[in-house]
Tab-separated table of C-alpha atoms in Angstrom:
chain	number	residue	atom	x	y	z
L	140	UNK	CA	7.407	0.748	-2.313
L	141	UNK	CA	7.391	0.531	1.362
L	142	UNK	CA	6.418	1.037	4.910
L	143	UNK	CA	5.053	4.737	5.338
L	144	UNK	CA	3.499	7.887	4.110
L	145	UNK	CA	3.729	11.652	4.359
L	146	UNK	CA	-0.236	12.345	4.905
L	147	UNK	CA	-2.161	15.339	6.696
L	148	UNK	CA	-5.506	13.531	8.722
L	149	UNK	CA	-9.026	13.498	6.604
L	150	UNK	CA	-11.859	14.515	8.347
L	151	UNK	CA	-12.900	11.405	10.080
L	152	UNK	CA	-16.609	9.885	10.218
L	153	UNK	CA	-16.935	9.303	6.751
L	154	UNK	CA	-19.059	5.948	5.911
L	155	UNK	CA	-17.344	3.729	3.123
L	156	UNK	CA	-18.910	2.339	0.608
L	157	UNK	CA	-17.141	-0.736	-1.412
L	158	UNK	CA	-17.606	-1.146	-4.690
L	159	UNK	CA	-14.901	-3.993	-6.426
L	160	UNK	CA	-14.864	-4.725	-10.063
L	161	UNK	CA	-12.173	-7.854	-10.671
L	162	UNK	CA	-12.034	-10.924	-13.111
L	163	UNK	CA	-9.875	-13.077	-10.602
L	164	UNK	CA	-11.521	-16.668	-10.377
L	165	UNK	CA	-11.529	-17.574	-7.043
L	166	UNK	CA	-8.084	-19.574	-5.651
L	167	UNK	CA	-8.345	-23.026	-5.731
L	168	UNK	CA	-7.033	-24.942	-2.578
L	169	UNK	CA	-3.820	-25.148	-4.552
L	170	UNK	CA	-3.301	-21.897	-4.691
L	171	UNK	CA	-4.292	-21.554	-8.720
L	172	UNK	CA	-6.035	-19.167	-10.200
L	173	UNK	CA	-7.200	-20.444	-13.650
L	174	UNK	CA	-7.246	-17.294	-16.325
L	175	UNK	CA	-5.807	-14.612	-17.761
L	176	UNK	CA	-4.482	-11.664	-15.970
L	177	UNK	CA	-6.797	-9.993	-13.204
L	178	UNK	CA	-8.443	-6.812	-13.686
L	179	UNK	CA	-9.182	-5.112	-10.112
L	180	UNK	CA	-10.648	-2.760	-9.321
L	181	UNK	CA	-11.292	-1.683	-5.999
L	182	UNK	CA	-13.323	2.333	-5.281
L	183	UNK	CA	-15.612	3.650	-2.619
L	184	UNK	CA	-16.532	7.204	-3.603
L	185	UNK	CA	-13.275	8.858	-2.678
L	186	UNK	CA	-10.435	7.011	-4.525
L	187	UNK	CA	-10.347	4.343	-7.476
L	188	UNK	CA	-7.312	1.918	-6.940
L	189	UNK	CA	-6.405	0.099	-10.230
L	190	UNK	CA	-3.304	-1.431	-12.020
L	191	UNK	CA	-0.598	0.917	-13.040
L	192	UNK	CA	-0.312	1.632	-16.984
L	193	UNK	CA	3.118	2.454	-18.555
L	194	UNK	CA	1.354	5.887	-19.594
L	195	UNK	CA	1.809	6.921	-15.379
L	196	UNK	CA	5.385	6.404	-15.696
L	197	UNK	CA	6.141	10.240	-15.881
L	198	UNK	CA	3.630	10.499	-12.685
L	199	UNK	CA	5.848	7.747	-10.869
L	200	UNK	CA	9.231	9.348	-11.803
L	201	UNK	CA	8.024	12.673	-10.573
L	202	UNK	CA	6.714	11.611	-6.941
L	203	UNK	CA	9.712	9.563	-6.671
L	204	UNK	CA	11.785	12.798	-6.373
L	205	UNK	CA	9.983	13.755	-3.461
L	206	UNK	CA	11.997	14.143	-0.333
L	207	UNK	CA	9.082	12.577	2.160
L	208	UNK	CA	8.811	9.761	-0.447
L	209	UNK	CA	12.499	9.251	-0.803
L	210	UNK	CA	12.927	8.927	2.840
L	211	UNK	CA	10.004	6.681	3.426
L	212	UNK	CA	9.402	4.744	0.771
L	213	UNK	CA	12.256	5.289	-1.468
L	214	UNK	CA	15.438	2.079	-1.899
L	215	UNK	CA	18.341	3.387	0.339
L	216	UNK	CA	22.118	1.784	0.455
L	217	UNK	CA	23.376	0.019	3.607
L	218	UNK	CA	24.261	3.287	5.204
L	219	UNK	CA	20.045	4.737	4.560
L	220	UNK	CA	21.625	7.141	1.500
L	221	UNK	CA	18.413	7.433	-0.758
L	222	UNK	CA	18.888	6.483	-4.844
L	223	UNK	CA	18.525	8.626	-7.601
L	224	UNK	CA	14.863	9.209	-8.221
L	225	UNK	CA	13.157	7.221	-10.741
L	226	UNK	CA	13.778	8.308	-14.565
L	227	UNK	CA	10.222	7.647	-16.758
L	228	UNK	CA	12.001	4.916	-18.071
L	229	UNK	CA	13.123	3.493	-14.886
L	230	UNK	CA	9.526	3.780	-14.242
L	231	UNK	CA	7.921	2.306	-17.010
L	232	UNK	CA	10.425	-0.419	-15.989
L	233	UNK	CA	8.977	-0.742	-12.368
L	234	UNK	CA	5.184	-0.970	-14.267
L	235	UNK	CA	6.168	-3.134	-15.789
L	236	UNK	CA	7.636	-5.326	-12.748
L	237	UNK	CA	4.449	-4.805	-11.235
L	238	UNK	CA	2.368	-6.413	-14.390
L	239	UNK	CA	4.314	-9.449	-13.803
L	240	UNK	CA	3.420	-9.617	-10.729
L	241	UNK	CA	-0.624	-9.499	-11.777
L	242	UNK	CA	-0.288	-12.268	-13.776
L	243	UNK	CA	2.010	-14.515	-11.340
L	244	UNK	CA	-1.205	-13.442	-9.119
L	245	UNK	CA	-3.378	-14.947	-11.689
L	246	UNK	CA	-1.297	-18.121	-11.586
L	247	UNK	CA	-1.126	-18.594	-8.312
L	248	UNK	CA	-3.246	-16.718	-5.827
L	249	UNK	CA	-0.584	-15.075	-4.404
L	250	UNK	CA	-0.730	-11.202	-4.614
L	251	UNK	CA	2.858	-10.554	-3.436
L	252	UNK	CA	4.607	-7.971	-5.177
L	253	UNK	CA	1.010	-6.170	-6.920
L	254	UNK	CA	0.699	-3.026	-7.040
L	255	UNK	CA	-2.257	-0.288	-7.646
L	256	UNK	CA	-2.255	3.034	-8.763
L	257	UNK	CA	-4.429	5.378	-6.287
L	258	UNK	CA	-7.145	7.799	-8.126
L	259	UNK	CA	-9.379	10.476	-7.169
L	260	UNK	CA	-12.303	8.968	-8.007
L	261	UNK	CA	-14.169	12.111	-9.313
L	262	UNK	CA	-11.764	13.516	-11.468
L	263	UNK	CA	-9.446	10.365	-11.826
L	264	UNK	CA	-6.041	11.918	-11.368
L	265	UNK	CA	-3.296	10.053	-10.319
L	266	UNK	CA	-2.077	10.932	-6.243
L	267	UNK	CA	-0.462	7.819	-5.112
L	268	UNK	CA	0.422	3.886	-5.096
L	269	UNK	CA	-0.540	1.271	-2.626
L	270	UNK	CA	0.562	-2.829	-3.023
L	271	UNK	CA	1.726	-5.743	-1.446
L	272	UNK	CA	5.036	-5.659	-0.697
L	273	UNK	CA	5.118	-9.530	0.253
L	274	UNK	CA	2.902	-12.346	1.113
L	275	UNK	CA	4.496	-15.338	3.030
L	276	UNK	CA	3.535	-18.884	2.956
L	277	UNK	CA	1.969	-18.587	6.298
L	278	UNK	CA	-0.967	-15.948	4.249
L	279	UNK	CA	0.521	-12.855	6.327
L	280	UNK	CA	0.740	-9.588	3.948
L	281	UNK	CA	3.296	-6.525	4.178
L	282	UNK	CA	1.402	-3.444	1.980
L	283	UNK	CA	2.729	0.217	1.612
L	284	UNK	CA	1.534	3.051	0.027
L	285	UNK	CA	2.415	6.786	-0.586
L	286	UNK	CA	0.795	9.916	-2.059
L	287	UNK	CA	2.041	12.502	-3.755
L	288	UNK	CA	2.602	15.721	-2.366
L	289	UNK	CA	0.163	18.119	-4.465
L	290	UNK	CA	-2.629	15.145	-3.250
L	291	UNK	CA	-1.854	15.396	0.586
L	292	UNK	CA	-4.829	16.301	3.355
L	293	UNK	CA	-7.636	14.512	1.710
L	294	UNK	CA	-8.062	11.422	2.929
L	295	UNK	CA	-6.657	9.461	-0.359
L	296	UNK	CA	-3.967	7.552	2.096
L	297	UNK	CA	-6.476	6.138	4.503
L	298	UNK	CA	-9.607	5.022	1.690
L	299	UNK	CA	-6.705	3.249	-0.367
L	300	UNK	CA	-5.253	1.122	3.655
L	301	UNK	CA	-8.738	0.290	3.884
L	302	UNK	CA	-9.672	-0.912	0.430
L	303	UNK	CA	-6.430	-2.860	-0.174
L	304	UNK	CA	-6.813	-4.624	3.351
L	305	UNK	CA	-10.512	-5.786	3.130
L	306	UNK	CA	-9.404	-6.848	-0.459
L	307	UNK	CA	-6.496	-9.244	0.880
L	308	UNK	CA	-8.862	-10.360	3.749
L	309	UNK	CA	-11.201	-11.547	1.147
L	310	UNK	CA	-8.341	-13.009	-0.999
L	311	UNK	CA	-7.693	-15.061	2.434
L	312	UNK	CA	-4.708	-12.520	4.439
L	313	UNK	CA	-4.710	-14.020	8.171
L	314	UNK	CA	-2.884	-11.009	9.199
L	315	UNK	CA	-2.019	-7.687	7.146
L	316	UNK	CA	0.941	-5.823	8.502
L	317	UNK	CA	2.920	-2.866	7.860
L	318	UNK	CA	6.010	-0.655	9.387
L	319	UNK	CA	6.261	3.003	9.833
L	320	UNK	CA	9.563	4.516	10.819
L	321	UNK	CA	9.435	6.308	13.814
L	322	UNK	CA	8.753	9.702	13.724
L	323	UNK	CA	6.149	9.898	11.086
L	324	UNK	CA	3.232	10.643	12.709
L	325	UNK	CA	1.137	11.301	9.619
L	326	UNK	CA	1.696	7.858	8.460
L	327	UNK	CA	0.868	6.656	12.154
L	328	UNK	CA	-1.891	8.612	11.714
L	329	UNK	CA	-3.521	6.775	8.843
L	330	UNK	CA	-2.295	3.410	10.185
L	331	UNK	CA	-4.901	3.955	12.910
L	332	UNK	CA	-7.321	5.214	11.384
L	333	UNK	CA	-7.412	2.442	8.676
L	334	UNK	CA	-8.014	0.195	11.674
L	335	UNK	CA	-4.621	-1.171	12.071
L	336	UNK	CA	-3.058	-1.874	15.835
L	337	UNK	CA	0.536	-0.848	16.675
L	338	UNK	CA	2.516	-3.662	17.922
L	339	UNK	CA	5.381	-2.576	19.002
L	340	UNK	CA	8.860	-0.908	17.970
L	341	UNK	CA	12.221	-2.295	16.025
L	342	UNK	CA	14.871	-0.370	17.947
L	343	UNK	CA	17.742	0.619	14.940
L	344	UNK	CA	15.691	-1.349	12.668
L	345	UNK	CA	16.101	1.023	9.737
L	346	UNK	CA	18.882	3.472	8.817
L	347	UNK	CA	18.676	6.802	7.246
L	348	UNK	CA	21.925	9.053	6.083
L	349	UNK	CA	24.148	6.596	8.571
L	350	UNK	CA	21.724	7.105	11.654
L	351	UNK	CA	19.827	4.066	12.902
L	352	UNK	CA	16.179	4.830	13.447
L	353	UNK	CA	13.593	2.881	14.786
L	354	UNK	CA	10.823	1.126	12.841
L	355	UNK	CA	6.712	1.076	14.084
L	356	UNK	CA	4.765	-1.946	13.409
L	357	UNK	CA	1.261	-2.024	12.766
L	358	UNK	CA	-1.059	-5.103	12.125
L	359	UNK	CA	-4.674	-6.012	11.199
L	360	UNK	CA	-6.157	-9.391	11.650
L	361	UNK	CA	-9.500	-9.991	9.708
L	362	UNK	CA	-11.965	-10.874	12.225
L	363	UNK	CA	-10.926	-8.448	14.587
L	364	UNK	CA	-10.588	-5.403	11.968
L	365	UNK	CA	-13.769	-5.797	10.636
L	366	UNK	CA	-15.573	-5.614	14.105
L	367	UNK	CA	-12.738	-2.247	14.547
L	368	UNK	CA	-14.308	-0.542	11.006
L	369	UNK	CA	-18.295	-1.406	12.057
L	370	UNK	CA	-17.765	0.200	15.518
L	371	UNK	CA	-16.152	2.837	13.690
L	372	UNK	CA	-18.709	3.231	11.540
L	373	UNK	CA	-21.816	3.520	13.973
């Protein structure tokens, strides 16, 4: 789950609200986190972001086949050729990856490799995934996300960047990053408007179908994105 996703721009002004549910003791200065296995979640009136449950695997398989998905956020060989979409069991099997990654959270702090499953909030279907695709020793964060194509155009992308970065700000994130390839200009789209800054481009960083492409990065740092979302928000 990486990098980018195939979006159509919310209307914009919308004030956010932040309401986060979790029992996650706060990290030690070791980097433990006594307990059981978190429960987050995180919601502000448009979309509910919590753990996956094996009973979305069918949800999972089906987005997977997707041919924005597959190109964006989808594993590719060497030479960019996409794999097979997901199977429900293949699913269930990535759930259940991202469950062990929760509770190596809980041991350690560290969020890399989590994973939520993005809700509308009102009715509470599934329409996409957001996570952390890595968290380094130095506290910087990769995230992705994507949203199913039936659940496109209404903002879903942009609430879940927003909530999942203010979350790893609070869980201590010095920097939040994450790469779009070039060309996607919905995804760039909701980079920006999630308050993240583009830093520059990876010349044939990424390959797709034996073409090099180039890859967009995009960055958040906490004291400086928060003062981005309150200007916003006036």
């Amino acid at each position: 789950m990486v990098h980018a996703v195939f979006v159509t721009p919310p209307p914009t002004g919308v004030a956010i609200a932040v309401e986060v549910s979790q029992r996650c003791p706060a990290r030690r200065q070791d980097g433990h986190v006594p307990g059981d296995s978190p429960v987050v979640t995180l919601s502000d009136g448009l979309v509910t972001l919590r753990c996956w449950s094996r009973d979305d695997a069918r949800f999972m398989a089906e987005a997977s086949a997707d041919p924005a998905i597959r190109r964006y956020n989808g594993s590719h060989d060497r030479l960019g050729r996409p794999t097979a979409p997901l199977s429900t069991a293949d699913a269930a099997a990535r759930i259940d990856q991202f469950a062990s990654s929760w509770r190596a959270f809980a041991a350690t702090g560290t969020p890399s490799g989590v994973a939520f499953a993005i809700l509308d909030e009102r009715s509470g279907d599934l329409v996409g995934c957001c996570g952390v695709d890595d968290w380094s020793n130095e506290d910087v964060a990769q995230v992705g996300y994507w949203i199913a194509p039936d659940a496109r155009g209404r903002g879903y992308a942009t609430s879940a960047a927003i909530l999942l970065t203010r979350w790893l700000f609070d869980l201590g994130a010095a920097r939040v990053f994450l790469t779009i390839v070039a060309g996607n200009e919905a995804s760039v789209a909701v980079a920006r408007r999630a308050g993240f800054v583009y830093e520059g481009t990876m010349r044939a960083h990424g390959v797709w179908q034996g073409q090099r492409c180039d890859v967009m990065w995009f960055a958040a740092l906490p004291r400086e994105w928060t003062l981005r979302r309150s200007d916003e928000a006036t």
